[in-house]
JSON list of C-alpha atoms in Angstrom, two decimals:
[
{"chain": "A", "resi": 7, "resn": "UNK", "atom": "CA", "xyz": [-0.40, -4.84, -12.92]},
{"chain": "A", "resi": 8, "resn": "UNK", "atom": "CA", "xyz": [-1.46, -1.61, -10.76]},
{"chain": "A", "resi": 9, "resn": "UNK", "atom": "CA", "xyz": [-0.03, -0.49, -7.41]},
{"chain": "A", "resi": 10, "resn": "UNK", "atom": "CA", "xyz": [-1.34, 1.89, -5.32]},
{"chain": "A", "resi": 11, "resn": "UNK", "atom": "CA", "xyz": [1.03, 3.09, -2.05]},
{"chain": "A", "resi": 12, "resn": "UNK", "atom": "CA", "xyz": [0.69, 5.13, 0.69]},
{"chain": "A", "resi": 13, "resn": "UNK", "atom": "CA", "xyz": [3.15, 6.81, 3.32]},
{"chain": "A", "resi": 14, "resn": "UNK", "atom": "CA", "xyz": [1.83, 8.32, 6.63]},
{"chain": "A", "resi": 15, "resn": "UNK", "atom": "CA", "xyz": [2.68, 9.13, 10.33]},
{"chain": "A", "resi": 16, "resn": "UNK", "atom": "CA", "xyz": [0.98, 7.07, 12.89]},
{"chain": "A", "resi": 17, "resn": "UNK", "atom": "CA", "xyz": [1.12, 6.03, 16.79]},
{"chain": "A", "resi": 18, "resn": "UNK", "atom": "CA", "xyz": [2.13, 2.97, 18.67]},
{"chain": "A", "resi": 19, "resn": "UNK", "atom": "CA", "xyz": [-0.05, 3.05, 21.59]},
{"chain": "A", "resi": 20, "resn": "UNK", "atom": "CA", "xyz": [2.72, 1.47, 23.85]},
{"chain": "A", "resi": 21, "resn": "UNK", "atom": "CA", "xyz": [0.95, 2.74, 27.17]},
{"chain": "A", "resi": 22, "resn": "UNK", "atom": "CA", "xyz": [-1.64, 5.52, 27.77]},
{"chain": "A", "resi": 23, "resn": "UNK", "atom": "CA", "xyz": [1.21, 7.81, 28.54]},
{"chain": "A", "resi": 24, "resn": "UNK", "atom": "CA", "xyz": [3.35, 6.84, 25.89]},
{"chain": "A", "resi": 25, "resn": "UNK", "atom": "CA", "xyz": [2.73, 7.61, 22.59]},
{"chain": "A", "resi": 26, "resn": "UNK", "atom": "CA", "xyz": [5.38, 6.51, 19.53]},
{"chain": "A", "resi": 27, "resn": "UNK", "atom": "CA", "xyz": [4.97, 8.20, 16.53]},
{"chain": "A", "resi": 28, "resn": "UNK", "atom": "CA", "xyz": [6.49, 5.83, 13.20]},
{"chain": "A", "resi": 29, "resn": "UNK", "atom": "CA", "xyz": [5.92, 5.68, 10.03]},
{"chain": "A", "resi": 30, "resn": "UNK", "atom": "CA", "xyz": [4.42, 3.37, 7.89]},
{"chain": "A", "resi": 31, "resn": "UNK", "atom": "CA", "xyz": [3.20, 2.46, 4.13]},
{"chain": "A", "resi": 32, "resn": "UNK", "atom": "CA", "xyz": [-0.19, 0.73, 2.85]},
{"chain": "A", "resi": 33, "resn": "UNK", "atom": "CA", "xyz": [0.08, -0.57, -0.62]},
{"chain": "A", "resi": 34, "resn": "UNK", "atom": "CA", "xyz": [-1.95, -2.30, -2.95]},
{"chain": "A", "resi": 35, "resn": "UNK", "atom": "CA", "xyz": [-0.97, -4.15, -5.78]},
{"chain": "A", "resi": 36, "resn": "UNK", "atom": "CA", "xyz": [-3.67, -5.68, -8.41]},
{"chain": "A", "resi": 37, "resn": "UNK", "atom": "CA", "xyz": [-2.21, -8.95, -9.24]},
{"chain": "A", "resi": 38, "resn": "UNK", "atom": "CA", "xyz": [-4.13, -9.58, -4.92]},
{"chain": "A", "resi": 39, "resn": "UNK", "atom": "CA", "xyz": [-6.58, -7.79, -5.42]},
{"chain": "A", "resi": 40, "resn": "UNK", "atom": "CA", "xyz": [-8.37, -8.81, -2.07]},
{"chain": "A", "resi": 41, "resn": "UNK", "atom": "CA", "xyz": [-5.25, -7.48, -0.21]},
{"chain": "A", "resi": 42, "resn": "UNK", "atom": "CA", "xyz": [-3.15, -4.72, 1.27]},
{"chain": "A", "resi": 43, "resn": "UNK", "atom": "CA", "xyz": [-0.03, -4.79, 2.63]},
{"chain": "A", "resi": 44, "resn": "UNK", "atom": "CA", "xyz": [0.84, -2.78, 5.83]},
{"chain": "A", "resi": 45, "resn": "UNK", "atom": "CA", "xyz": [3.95, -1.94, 6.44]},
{"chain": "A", "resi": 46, "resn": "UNK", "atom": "CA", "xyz": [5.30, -0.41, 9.91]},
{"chain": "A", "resi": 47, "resn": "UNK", "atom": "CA", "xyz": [7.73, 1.31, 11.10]},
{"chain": "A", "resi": 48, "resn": "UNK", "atom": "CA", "xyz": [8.69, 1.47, 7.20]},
{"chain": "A", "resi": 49, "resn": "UNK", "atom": "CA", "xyz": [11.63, 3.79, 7.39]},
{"chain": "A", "resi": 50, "resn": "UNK", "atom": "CA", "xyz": [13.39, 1.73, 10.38]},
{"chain": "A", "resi": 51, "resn": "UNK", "atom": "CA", "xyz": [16.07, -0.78, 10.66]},
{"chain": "A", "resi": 52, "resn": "UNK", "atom": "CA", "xyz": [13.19, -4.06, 11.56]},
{"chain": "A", "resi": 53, "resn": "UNK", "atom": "CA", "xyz": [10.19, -3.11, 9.69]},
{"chain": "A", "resi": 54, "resn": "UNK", "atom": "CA", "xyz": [7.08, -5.26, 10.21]},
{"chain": "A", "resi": 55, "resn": "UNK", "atom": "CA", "xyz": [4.65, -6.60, 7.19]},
{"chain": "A", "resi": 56, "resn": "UNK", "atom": "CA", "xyz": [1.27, -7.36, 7.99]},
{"chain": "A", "resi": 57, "resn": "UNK", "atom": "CA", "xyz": [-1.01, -8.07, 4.83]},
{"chain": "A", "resi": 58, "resn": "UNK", "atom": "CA", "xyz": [-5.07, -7.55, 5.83]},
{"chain": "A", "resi": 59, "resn": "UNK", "atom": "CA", "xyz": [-8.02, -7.84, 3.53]},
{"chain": "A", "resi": 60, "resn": "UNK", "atom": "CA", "xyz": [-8.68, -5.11, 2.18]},
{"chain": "A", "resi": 61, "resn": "UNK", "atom": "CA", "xyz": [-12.19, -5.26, 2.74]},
{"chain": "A", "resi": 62, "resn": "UNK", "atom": "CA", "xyz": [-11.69, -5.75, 6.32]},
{"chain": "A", "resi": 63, "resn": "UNK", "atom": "CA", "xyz": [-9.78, -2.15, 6.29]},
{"chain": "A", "resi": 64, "resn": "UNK", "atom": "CA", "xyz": [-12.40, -0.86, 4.64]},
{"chain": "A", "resi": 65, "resn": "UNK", "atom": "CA", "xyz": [-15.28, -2.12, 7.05]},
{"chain": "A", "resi": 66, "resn": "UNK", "atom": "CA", "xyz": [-13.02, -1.37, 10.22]},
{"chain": "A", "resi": 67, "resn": "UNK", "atom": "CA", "xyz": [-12.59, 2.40, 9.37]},
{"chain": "A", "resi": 68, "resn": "UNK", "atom": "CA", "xyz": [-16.11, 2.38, 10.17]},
{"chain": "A", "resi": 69, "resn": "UNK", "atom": "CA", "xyz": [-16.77, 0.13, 12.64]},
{"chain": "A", "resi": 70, "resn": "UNK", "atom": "CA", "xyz": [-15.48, -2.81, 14.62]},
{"chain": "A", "resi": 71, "resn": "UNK", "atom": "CA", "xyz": [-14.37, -5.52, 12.65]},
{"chain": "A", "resi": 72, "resn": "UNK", "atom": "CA", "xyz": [-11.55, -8.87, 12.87]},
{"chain": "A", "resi": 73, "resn": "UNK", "atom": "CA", "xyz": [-11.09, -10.92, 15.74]},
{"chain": "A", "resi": 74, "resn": "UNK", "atom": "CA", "xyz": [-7.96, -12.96, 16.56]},
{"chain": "A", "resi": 75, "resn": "UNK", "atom": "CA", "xyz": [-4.19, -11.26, 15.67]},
{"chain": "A", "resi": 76, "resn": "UNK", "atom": "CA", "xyz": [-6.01, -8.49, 13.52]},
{"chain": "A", "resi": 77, "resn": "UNK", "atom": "CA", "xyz": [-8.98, -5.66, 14.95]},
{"chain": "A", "resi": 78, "resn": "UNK", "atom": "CA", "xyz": [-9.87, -2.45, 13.78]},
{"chain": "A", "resi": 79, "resn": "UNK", "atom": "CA", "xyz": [-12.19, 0.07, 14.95]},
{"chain": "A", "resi": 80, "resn": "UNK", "atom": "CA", "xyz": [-12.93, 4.04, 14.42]},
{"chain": "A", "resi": 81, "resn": "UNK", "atom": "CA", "xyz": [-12.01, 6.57, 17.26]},
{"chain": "A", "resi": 82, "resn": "UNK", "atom": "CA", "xyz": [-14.41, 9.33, 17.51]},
{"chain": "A", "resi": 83, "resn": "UNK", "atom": "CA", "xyz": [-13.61, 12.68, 19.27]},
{"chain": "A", "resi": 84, "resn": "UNK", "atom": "CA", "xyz": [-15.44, 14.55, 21.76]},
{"chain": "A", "resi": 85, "resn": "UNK", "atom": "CA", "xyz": [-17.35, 16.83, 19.32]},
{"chain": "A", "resi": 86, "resn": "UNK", "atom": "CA", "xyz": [-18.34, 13.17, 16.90]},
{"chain": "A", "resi": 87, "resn": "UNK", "atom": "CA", "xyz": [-16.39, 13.46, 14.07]},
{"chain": "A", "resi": 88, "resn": "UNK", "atom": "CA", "xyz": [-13.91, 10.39, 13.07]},
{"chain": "A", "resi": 89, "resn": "UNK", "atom": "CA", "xyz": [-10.04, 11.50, 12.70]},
{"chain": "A", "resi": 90, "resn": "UNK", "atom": "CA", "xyz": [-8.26, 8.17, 13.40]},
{"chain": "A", "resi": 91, "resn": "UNK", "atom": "CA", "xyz": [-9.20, 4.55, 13.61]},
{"chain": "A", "resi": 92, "resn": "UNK", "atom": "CA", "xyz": [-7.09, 1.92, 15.63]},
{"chain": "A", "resi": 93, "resn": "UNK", "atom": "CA", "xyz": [-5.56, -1.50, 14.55]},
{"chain": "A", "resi": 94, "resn": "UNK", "atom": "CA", "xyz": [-4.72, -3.62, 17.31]},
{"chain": "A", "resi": 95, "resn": "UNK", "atom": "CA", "xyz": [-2.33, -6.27, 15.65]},
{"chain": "A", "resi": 96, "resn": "UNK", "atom": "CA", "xyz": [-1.26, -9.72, 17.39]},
{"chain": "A", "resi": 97, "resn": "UNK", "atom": "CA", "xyz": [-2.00, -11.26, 20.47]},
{"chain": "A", "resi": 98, "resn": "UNK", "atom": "CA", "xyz": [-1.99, -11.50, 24.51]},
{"chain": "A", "resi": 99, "resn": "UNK", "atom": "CA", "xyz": [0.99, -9.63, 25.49]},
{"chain": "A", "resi": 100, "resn": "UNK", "atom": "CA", "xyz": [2.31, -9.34, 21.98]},
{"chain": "A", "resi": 101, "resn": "UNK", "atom": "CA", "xyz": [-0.28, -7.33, 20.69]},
{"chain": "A", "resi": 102, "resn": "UNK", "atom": "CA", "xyz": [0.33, -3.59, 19.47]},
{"chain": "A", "resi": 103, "resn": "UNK", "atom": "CA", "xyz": [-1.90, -0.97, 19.18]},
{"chain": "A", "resi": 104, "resn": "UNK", "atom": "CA", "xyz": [-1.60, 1.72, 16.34]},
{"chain": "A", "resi": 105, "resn": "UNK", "atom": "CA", "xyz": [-3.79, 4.84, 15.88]},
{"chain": "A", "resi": 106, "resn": "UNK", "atom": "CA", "xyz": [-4.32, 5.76, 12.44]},
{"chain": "A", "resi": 107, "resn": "UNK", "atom": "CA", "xyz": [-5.79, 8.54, 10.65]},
{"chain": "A", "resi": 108, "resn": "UNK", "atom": "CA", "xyz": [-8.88, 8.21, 8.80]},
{"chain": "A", "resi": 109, "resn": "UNK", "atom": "CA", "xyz": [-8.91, 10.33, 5.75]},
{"chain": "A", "resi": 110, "resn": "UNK", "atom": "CA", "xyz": [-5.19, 9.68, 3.93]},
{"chain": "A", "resi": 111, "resn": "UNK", "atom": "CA", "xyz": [-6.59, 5.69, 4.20]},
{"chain": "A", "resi": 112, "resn": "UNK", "atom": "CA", "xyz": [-9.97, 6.73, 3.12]},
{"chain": "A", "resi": 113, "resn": "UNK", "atom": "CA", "xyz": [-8.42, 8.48, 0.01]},
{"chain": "A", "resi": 114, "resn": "UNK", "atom": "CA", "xyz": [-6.11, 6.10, -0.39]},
{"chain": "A", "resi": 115, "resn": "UNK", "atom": "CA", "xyz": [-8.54, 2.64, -0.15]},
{"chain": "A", "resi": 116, "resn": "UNK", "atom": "CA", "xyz": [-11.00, 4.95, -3.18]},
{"chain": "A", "resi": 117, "resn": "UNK", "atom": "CA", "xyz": [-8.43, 4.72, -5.48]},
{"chain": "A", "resi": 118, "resn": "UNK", "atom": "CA", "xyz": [-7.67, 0.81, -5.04]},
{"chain": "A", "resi": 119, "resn": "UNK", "atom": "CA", "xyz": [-11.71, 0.33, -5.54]},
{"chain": "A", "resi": 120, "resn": "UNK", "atom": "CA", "xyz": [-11.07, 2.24, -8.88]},
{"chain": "A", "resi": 121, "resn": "UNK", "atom": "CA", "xyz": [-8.51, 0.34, -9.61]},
{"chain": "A", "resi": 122, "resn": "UNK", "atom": "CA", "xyz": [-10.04, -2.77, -9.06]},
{"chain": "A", "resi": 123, "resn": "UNK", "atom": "CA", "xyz": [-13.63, -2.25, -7.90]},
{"chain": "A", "resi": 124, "resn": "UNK", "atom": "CA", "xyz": [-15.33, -4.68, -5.09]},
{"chain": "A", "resi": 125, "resn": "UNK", "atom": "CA", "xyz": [-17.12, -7.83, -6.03]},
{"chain": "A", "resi": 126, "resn": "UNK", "atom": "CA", "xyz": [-14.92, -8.06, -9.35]},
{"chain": "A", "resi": 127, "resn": "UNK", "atom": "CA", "xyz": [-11.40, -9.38, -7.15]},
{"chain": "A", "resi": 128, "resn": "UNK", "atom": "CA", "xyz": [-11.67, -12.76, -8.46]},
{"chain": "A", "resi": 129, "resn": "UNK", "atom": "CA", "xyz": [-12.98, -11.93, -12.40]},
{"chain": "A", "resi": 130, "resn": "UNK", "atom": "CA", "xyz": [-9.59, -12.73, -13.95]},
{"chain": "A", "resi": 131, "resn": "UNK", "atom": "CA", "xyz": [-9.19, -15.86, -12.10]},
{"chain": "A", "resi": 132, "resn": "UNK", "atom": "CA", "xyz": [-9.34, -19.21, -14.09]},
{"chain": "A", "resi": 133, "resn": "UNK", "atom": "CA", "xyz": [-10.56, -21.10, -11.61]},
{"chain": "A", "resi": 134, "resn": "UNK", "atom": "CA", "xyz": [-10.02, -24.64, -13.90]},
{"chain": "A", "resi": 135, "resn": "UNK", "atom": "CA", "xyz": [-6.40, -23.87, -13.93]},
{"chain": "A", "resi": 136, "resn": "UNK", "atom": "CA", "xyz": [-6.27, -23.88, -10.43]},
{"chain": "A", "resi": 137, "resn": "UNK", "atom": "CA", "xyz": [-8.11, -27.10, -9.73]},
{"chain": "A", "resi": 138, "resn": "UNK", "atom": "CA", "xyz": [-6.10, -28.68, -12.18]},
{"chain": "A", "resi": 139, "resn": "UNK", "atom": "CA", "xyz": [-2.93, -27.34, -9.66]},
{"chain": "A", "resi": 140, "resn": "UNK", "atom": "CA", "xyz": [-5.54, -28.58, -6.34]},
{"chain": "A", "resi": 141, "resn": "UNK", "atom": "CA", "xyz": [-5.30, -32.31, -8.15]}
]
């Protein structure tokens, strides 16, 4: 078992005019390899867990991806370079909107690939065990 963590600074878009800055954590941990774990507001009295597919992070820092309770999409300034990406998480009236930036979760979403590298999630699985638990 690997894990691979994260800690970073981002924004709660509650309005336009109101930016919240809170921290949060992205981990990884090899025994799911398809998924990370998002944690908000990770130094607070209620954080908030969210797990996401991995590859779904990885697509959305790069365009838009996810539909329902989880999208992502990259922000691109006025001169065309990427800094952040957004997650909008939830739905209706109870969705949130967080600003992200790009390069920590870059970095950080390189060394989970090297950990466990993409197409080879499910190697280790033993997929007659688990029919045998589907029975």
């Amino acid at each position: 078992m690997k894990q691979c963590h994260l800690s970073l600074e981002i924004t709660l878009w509650g309005t336009s005019e109101l930016p919240l800055d809170l921290n949060c954590e992205f981990s990884y941990d090899t025994r799911d390899p398809l998924a990370v774990t998002l944690i908000l507001n990770s130094d607070g009295d209620r954080p908030v867990r969210w797990n996401l597919c991995r590859r779904l992070l990885a697509d959305g820092l790069v365009s838009r991806v996810g539909e329902g309770d989880v999208v992502l999409w990259p922000l691109f300034g006025r001169d065309g370079e990427q800094n952040s990406f957004c997650i909008r998480l939830g739905g209706g009236d109870r969705a949130a909107l967080f600003e992200i930036p790009t390069e920590p979760v870059s970095q950080w979403l390189a060394r989970t690939w090297d950990m466990v590298p993409s197409g080879t999630e499910l190697d280790g699985v033993d997929w007659d065990e688990l029919l045998q638990l589907a029975e």
